Tab-separated table of C-alpha atoms in Angstrom:
chain	number	residue	atom	x	y	z
A	1	UNK	CA	0.000	0.000	0.000
A	2	UNK	CA	1.481	3.309	-1.093
A	3	UNK	CA	2.067	6.144	1.395
A	4	UNK	CA	2.442	9.739	0.210
A	5	UNK	CA	3.942	12.449	2.404
A	6	UNK	CA	3.589	16.159	1.695
A	7	UNK	CA	6.678	17.938	2.970
A	8	UNK	CA	7.224	21.639	3.596
A	9	UNK	CA	10.798	22.842	3.813
A	10	UNK	CA	11.536	26.204	5.474
A	11	UNK	CA	14.987	27.734	5.060
A	12	UNK	CA	16.779	28.945	8.193
A	13	UNK	CA	19.843	30.094	6.202
A	14	UNK	CA	20.216	31.496	2.702
A	15	UNK	CA	20.327	28.727	0.090
A	16	UNK	CA	22.871	28.801	-2.726
A	17	UNK	CA	23.694	26.485	-5.604
A	18	UNK	CA	24.537	27.534	-9.156
A	19	UNK	CA	21.494	26.640	-11.229
A	20	UNK	CA	22.818	28.803	-14.038
A	21	UNK	CA	25.820	31.032	-14.651
A	22	UNK	CA	25.266	34.287	-16.551
A	23	UNK	CA	28.651	35.933	-16.886
A	24	UNK	CA	29.671	36.729	-13.304
A	25	UNK	CA	26.188	36.099	-11.935
A	26	UNK	CA	25.566	32.719	-10.303
A	27	UNK	CA	21.825	32.260	-9.950
A	28	UNK	CA	19.863	29.927	-7.689
A	29	UNK	CA	16.503	28.860	-9.145
A	30	UNK	CA	13.680	28.534	-6.558
A	31	UNK	CA	13.438	24.808	-7.337
A	32	UNK	CA	15.321	22.032	-5.526
A	33	UNK	CA	16.333	18.984	-7.568
A	34	UNK	CA	15.028	15.641	-6.358
A	35	UNK	CA	18.545	14.162	-6.426
A	36	UNK	CA	19.695	16.812	-3.946
A	37	UNK	CA	16.708	16.146	-1.684
A	38	UNK	CA	17.472	12.418	-1.562
A	39	UNK	CA	20.963	13.115	-0.234
A	40	UNK	CA	19.811	15.867	2.142
A	41	UNK	CA	17.077	13.657	3.647
A	42	UNK	CA	19.619	10.913	4.357
A	43	UNK	CA	17.914	8.396	2.087
A	44	UNK	CA	21.111	7.505	0.210
A	45	UNK	CA	23.325	4.650	1.424
A	46	UNK	CA	21.307	4.284	4.615
A	47	UNK	CA	20.890	1.280	6.868
A	48	UNK	CA	17.717	2.879	8.276
A	49	UNK	CA	16.024	2.896	4.872
A	50	UNK	CA	17.730	-0.300	3.606
A	51	UNK	CA	19.442	1.550	0.764
A	52	UNK	CA	23.073	0.666	1.466
A	53	UNK	CA	25.399	0.411	-1.523
A	54	UNK	CA	28.559	-1.626	-2.091
A	55	UNK	CA	31.681	-0.283	-0.406
A	56	UNK	CA	33.119	0.839	-3.752
A	57	UNK	CA	30.302	3.412	-4.061
A	58	UNK	CA	29.919	4.180	-0.354
A	59	UNK	CA	28.629	7.673	0.353
A	60	UNK	CA	28.484	7.800	4.147
A	61	UNK	CA	32.113	7.876	5.179
A	62	UNK	CA	34.599	8.786	2.484
A	63	UNK	CA	34.266	9.791	-1.170
A	64	UNK	CA	37.642	9.203	-2.862
A	65	UNK	CA	36.620	11.198	-5.947
A	66	UNK	CA	34.225	14.050	-6.646
A	67	UNK	CA	32.332	12.199	-9.362
A	68	UNK	CA	28.533	11.910	-9.011
A	69	UNK	CA	27.250	8.345	-8.751
A	70	UNK	CA	23.532	9.001	-8.985
A	71	UNK	CA	22.695	5.672	-10.593
A	72	UNK	CA	24.616	3.635	-8.006
A	73	UNK	CA	23.254	5.708	-5.103
A	74	UNK	CA	19.596	6.081	-6.122
A	75	UNK	CA	18.846	2.661	-7.642
A	76	UNK	CA	18.510	1.121	-4.128
A	77	UNK	CA	15.669	3.613	-3.490
A	78	UNK	CA	13.813	2.089	-6.446
A	79	UNK	CA	14.202	-1.345	-4.872
A	80	UNK	CA	12.695	-0.029	-1.616
A	81	UNK	CA	9.872	1.785	-3.412
A	82	UNK	CA	10.968	5.240	-2.202
A	83	UNK	CA	10.692	8.274	-4.472
A	84	UNK	CA	11.178	11.993	-3.775
A	85	UNK	CA	9.809	14.634	-6.143
A	86	UNK	CA	11.639	17.914	-6.823
A	87	UNK	CA	10.612	20.820	-4.575
A	88	UNK	CA	8.952	24.031	-5.718
A	89	UNK	CA	8.885	27.331	-3.848
A	90	UNK	CA	5.549	28.193	-2.237
A	91	UNK	CA	6.918	31.537	-1.115
A	92	UNK	CA	10.446	32.831	-1.533
A	93	UNK	CA	12.631	35.918	-1.629
A	94	UNK	CA	15.898	36.260	-3.535
A	95	UNK	CA	18.929	38.096	-2.181
A	96	UNK	CA	21.975	39.229	-4.157
A	97	UNK	CA	25.437	38.951	-2.624
A	98	UNK	CA	28.579	40.379	-4.226
A	99	UNK	CA	31.931	38.782	-3.569
A	100	UNK	CA	35.381	39.882	-4.691
A	101	UNK	CA	38.970	38.864	-4.281
A	102	UNK	CA	42.402	40.031	-5.429
A	103	UNK	CA	45.225	38.054	-6.996
A	104	UNK	CA	47.940	38.646	-4.380
A	105	UNK	CA	50.950	36.451	-5.091
A	106	UNK	CA	53.097	36.196	-1.958
A	107	UNK	CA	56.217	34.029	-2.043
A	108	UNK	CA	58.941	33.110	0.396
A	109	UNK	CA	61.318	35.394	-1.499
A	110	UNK	CA	58.807	38.240	-0.986
A	111	UNK	CA	58.868	39.061	-4.670
A	112	UNK	CA	56.982	42.123	-5.730
A	113	UNK	CA	53.555	41.251	-7.058
A	114	UNK	CA	53.400	41.742	-10.813
A	115	UNK	CA	49.628	42.195	-10.920
A	116	UNK	CA	46.867	43.109	-8.533
A	117	UNK	CA	43.704	42.611	-10.539
A	118	UNK	CA	40.537	42.408	-8.415
A	119	UNK	CA	37.946	39.911	-9.504
A	120	UNK	CA	34.312	39.816	-8.470
A	121	UNK	CA	31.059	37.968	-8.912
A	122	UNK	CA	27.502	37.981	-7.678
A	123	UNK	CA	25.496	35.123	-6.194
A	124	UNK	CA	21.703	35.203	-6.267
A	125	UNK	CA	20.565	33.162	-3.272
A	126	UNK	CA	17.209	32.142	-1.783
A	127	UNK	CA	16.597	34.011	1.487
A	128	UNK	CA	15.833	32.506	4.898
A	129	UNK	CA	12.126	31.921	5.694
A	130	UNK	CA	11.459	30.882	2.087
A	131	UNK	CA	9.231	27.796	1.967
A	132	UNK	CA	9.361	24.885	-0.484
A	133	UNK	CA	7.001	21.960	-1.041
A	134	UNK	CA	7.722	18.416	-2.237
A	135	UNK	CA	6.333	14.890	-1.936
A	136	UNK	CA	7.786	11.572	-0.825
A	137	UNK	CA	6.138	8.423	-2.188
A	138	UNK	CA	6.883	5.161	-0.407
A	139	UNK	CA	5.675	1.583	-0.362
A	140	UNK	CA	6.112	1.516	3.418
A	141	UNK	CA	5.941	3.890	6.381
A	142	UNK	CA	8.823	6.373	6.573
A	143	UNK	CA	10.168	8.617	9.316
A	144	UNK	CA	11.891	11.593	7.730
A	145	UNK	CA	14.312	13.960	9.505
A	146	UNK	CA	13.097	17.284	10.890
A	147	UNK	CA	16.323	19.171	10.112
A	148	UNK	CA	18.422	18.887	6.960
A	149	UNK	CA	21.183	20.822	5.190
A	150	UNK	CA	21.192	21.877	1.543
A	151	UNK	CA	23.273	23.607	-1.104
A	152	UNK	CA	26.866	24.785	-1.373
A	153	UNK	CA	26.803	26.411	2.070
A	154	UNK	CA	25.101	23.419	3.731
A	155	UNK	CA	22.225	25.714	4.664
A	156	UNK	CA	19.979	24.636	7.531
A	157	UNK	CA	16.335	23.882	6.730
A	158	UNK	CA	13.364	22.596	8.728
A	159	UNK	CA	11.149	19.861	7.273
A	160	UNK	CA	7.486	19.520	8.262
A	161	UNK	CA	5.919	16.238	7.160
A	162	UNK	CA	2.208	15.546	6.640
A	163	UNK	CA	1.056	12.067	5.707
A	164	UNK	CA	-1.720	12.402	3.139
A	165	UNK	CA	-4.877	10.225	3.062
A	166	UNK	CA	-4.780	7.038	1.056
A	167	UNK	CA	-4.701	8.128	-2.609
A	168	UNK	CA	-6.925	6.969	-5.434
A	169	UNK	CA	-5.195	5.719	-8.581
A	170	UNK	CA	-6.744	7.079	-11.769
A	171	UNK	CA	-5.721	6.845	-15.420
A	172	UNK	CA	-6.190	9.469	-18.093
A	173	UNK	CA	-5.151	12.956	-19.140
A	174	UNK	CA	-4.055	15.208	-16.270
A	175	UNK	CA	-1.891	18.208	-15.447
A	176	UNK	CA	0.792	18.053	-12.745
A	177	UNK	CA	1.575	21.533	-11.432
A	178	UNK	CA	4.595	20.323	-9.473
A	179	UNK	CA	8.122	20.057	-10.943
A	180	UNK	CA	9.114	16.620	-12.198
A	181	UNK	CA	12.256	14.884	-13.367
A	182	UNK	CA	11.468	13.991	-17.020
A	183	UNK	CA	13.664	10.871	-16.981
A	184	UNK	CA	11.574	9.467	-14.128
A	185	UNK	CA	8.149	9.854	-15.792
A	186	UNK	CA	8.763	9.475	-19.536
A	187	UNK	CA	8.821	5.656	-19.476
A	188	UNK	CA	5.453	5.206	-17.744
A	189	UNK	CA	3.532	8.279	-18.908
A	190	UNK	CA	2.979	10.114	-22.169
A	191	UNK	CA	4.331	13.629	-21.667
A	192	UNK	CA	2.401	16.067	-23.887
A	193	UNK	CA	3.422	19.608	-22.909
A	194	UNK	CA	5.558	21.244	-20.218
A	195	UNK	CA	7.758	24.163	-19.188
A	196	UNK	CA	11.484	23.500	-18.774
A	197	UNK	CA	13.495	24.429	-15.678
A	198	UNK	CA	17.118	24.390	-16.822
A	199	UNK	CA	19.349	23.042	-14.068
A	200	UNK	CA	22.030	20.367	-13.693
A	201	UNK	CA	22.406	17.439	-13.610
A	202	UNK	CA	19.016	16.822	-15.331
A	203	UNK	CA	16.774	19.726	-16.301
A	204	UNK	CA	13.318	19.512	-14.719
A	205	UNK	CA	9.853	20.117	-16.176
A	206	UNK	CA	6.796	21.739	-14.606
A	207	UNK	CA	3.157	22.509	-15.488
A	208	UNK	CA	3.226	19.135	-17.202
A	209	UNK	CA	0.246	17.891	-19.178
A	210	UNK	CA	0.516	14.127	-19.460
A	211	UNK	CA	-1.431	10.931	-19.955
A	212	UNK	CA	-1.089	7.886	-17.725
A	213	UNK	CA	-1.751	6.681	-14.205
A	214	UNK	CA	-1.736	9.233	-11.397
A	215	UNK	CA	-2.562	9.601	-7.717
A	216	UNK	CA	-5.294	11.955	-6.595
A	217	UNK	CA	-7.080	12.676	-3.326
A	218	UNK	CA	-10.787	13.098	-2.695
A	219	UNK	CA	-10.195	15.924	-0.206
A	220	UNK	CA	-7.458	17.690	-2.263
A	221	UNK	CA	-8.501	17.681	-5.898
A	222	UNK	CA	-5.667	20.001	-6.966
A	223	UNK	CA	-2.956	17.455	-6.041
A	224	UNK	CA	-2.207	15.076	-8.906
A	225	UNK	CA	1.045	13.092	-8.855
A	226	UNK	CA	2.169	10.579	-11.506
A	227	UNK	CA	2.031	6.957	-10.387
A	228	UNK	CA	4.675	4.292	-11.117
A	229	UNK	CA	7.388	6.920	-10.832
A	230	UNK	CA	10.983	5.863	-10.151
A	231	UNK	CA	14.527	6.938	-10.855
A	232	UNK	CA	15.914	6.517	-14.382
A	233	UNK	CA	19.271	7.751	-15.599
A	234	UNK	CA	19.232	7.348	-19.390
A	235	UNK	CA	16.707	8.791	-21.789
């Protein structure tokens, strides 16, 4: 029996990750990738959630190389029937921070610096008290953490979890207003139209009109979530 949890995430620090780079501007989109949420929630390589991976790909203790291993890390979640959707901002404010540094070359010989060229950039971050929403779909009961950390600065965020009523499974044409990972829905649903959210490692889609099976709730008619959704890594 499927369980669906609606999660609200409130930022207690500013959130930064480079969704896109426009010259010297590094911009954070008010959308959080579902891969990032899986790591932040502690679902990856976890004994608690029975998602441990082989020692070669271990995530918990030591990462010998900075190479993403999404397929190795997230495939165990498929086996446990756990899926996290990307998060969208319910309410958010952006803040712009400017940083700068100078190229000061100091050596033991105390040579005179040949150049002193300041460099600068700007980071567009999501401000504290911004609130995001996402869903966790599971084939068994889950206990999710109340506090997590996200982004380049490991920003602190509070998670409030609400278990939704038992969903009804329906099939047909529907519109999902929440962001989705296209690789995770394209094999089980016919995607008709959507808006693209450009961000690495896989661009997301939102306002998606699609045909297939989906979950809906008698008390909350506006919530429609694709069924049979799981992680895929090749289109």
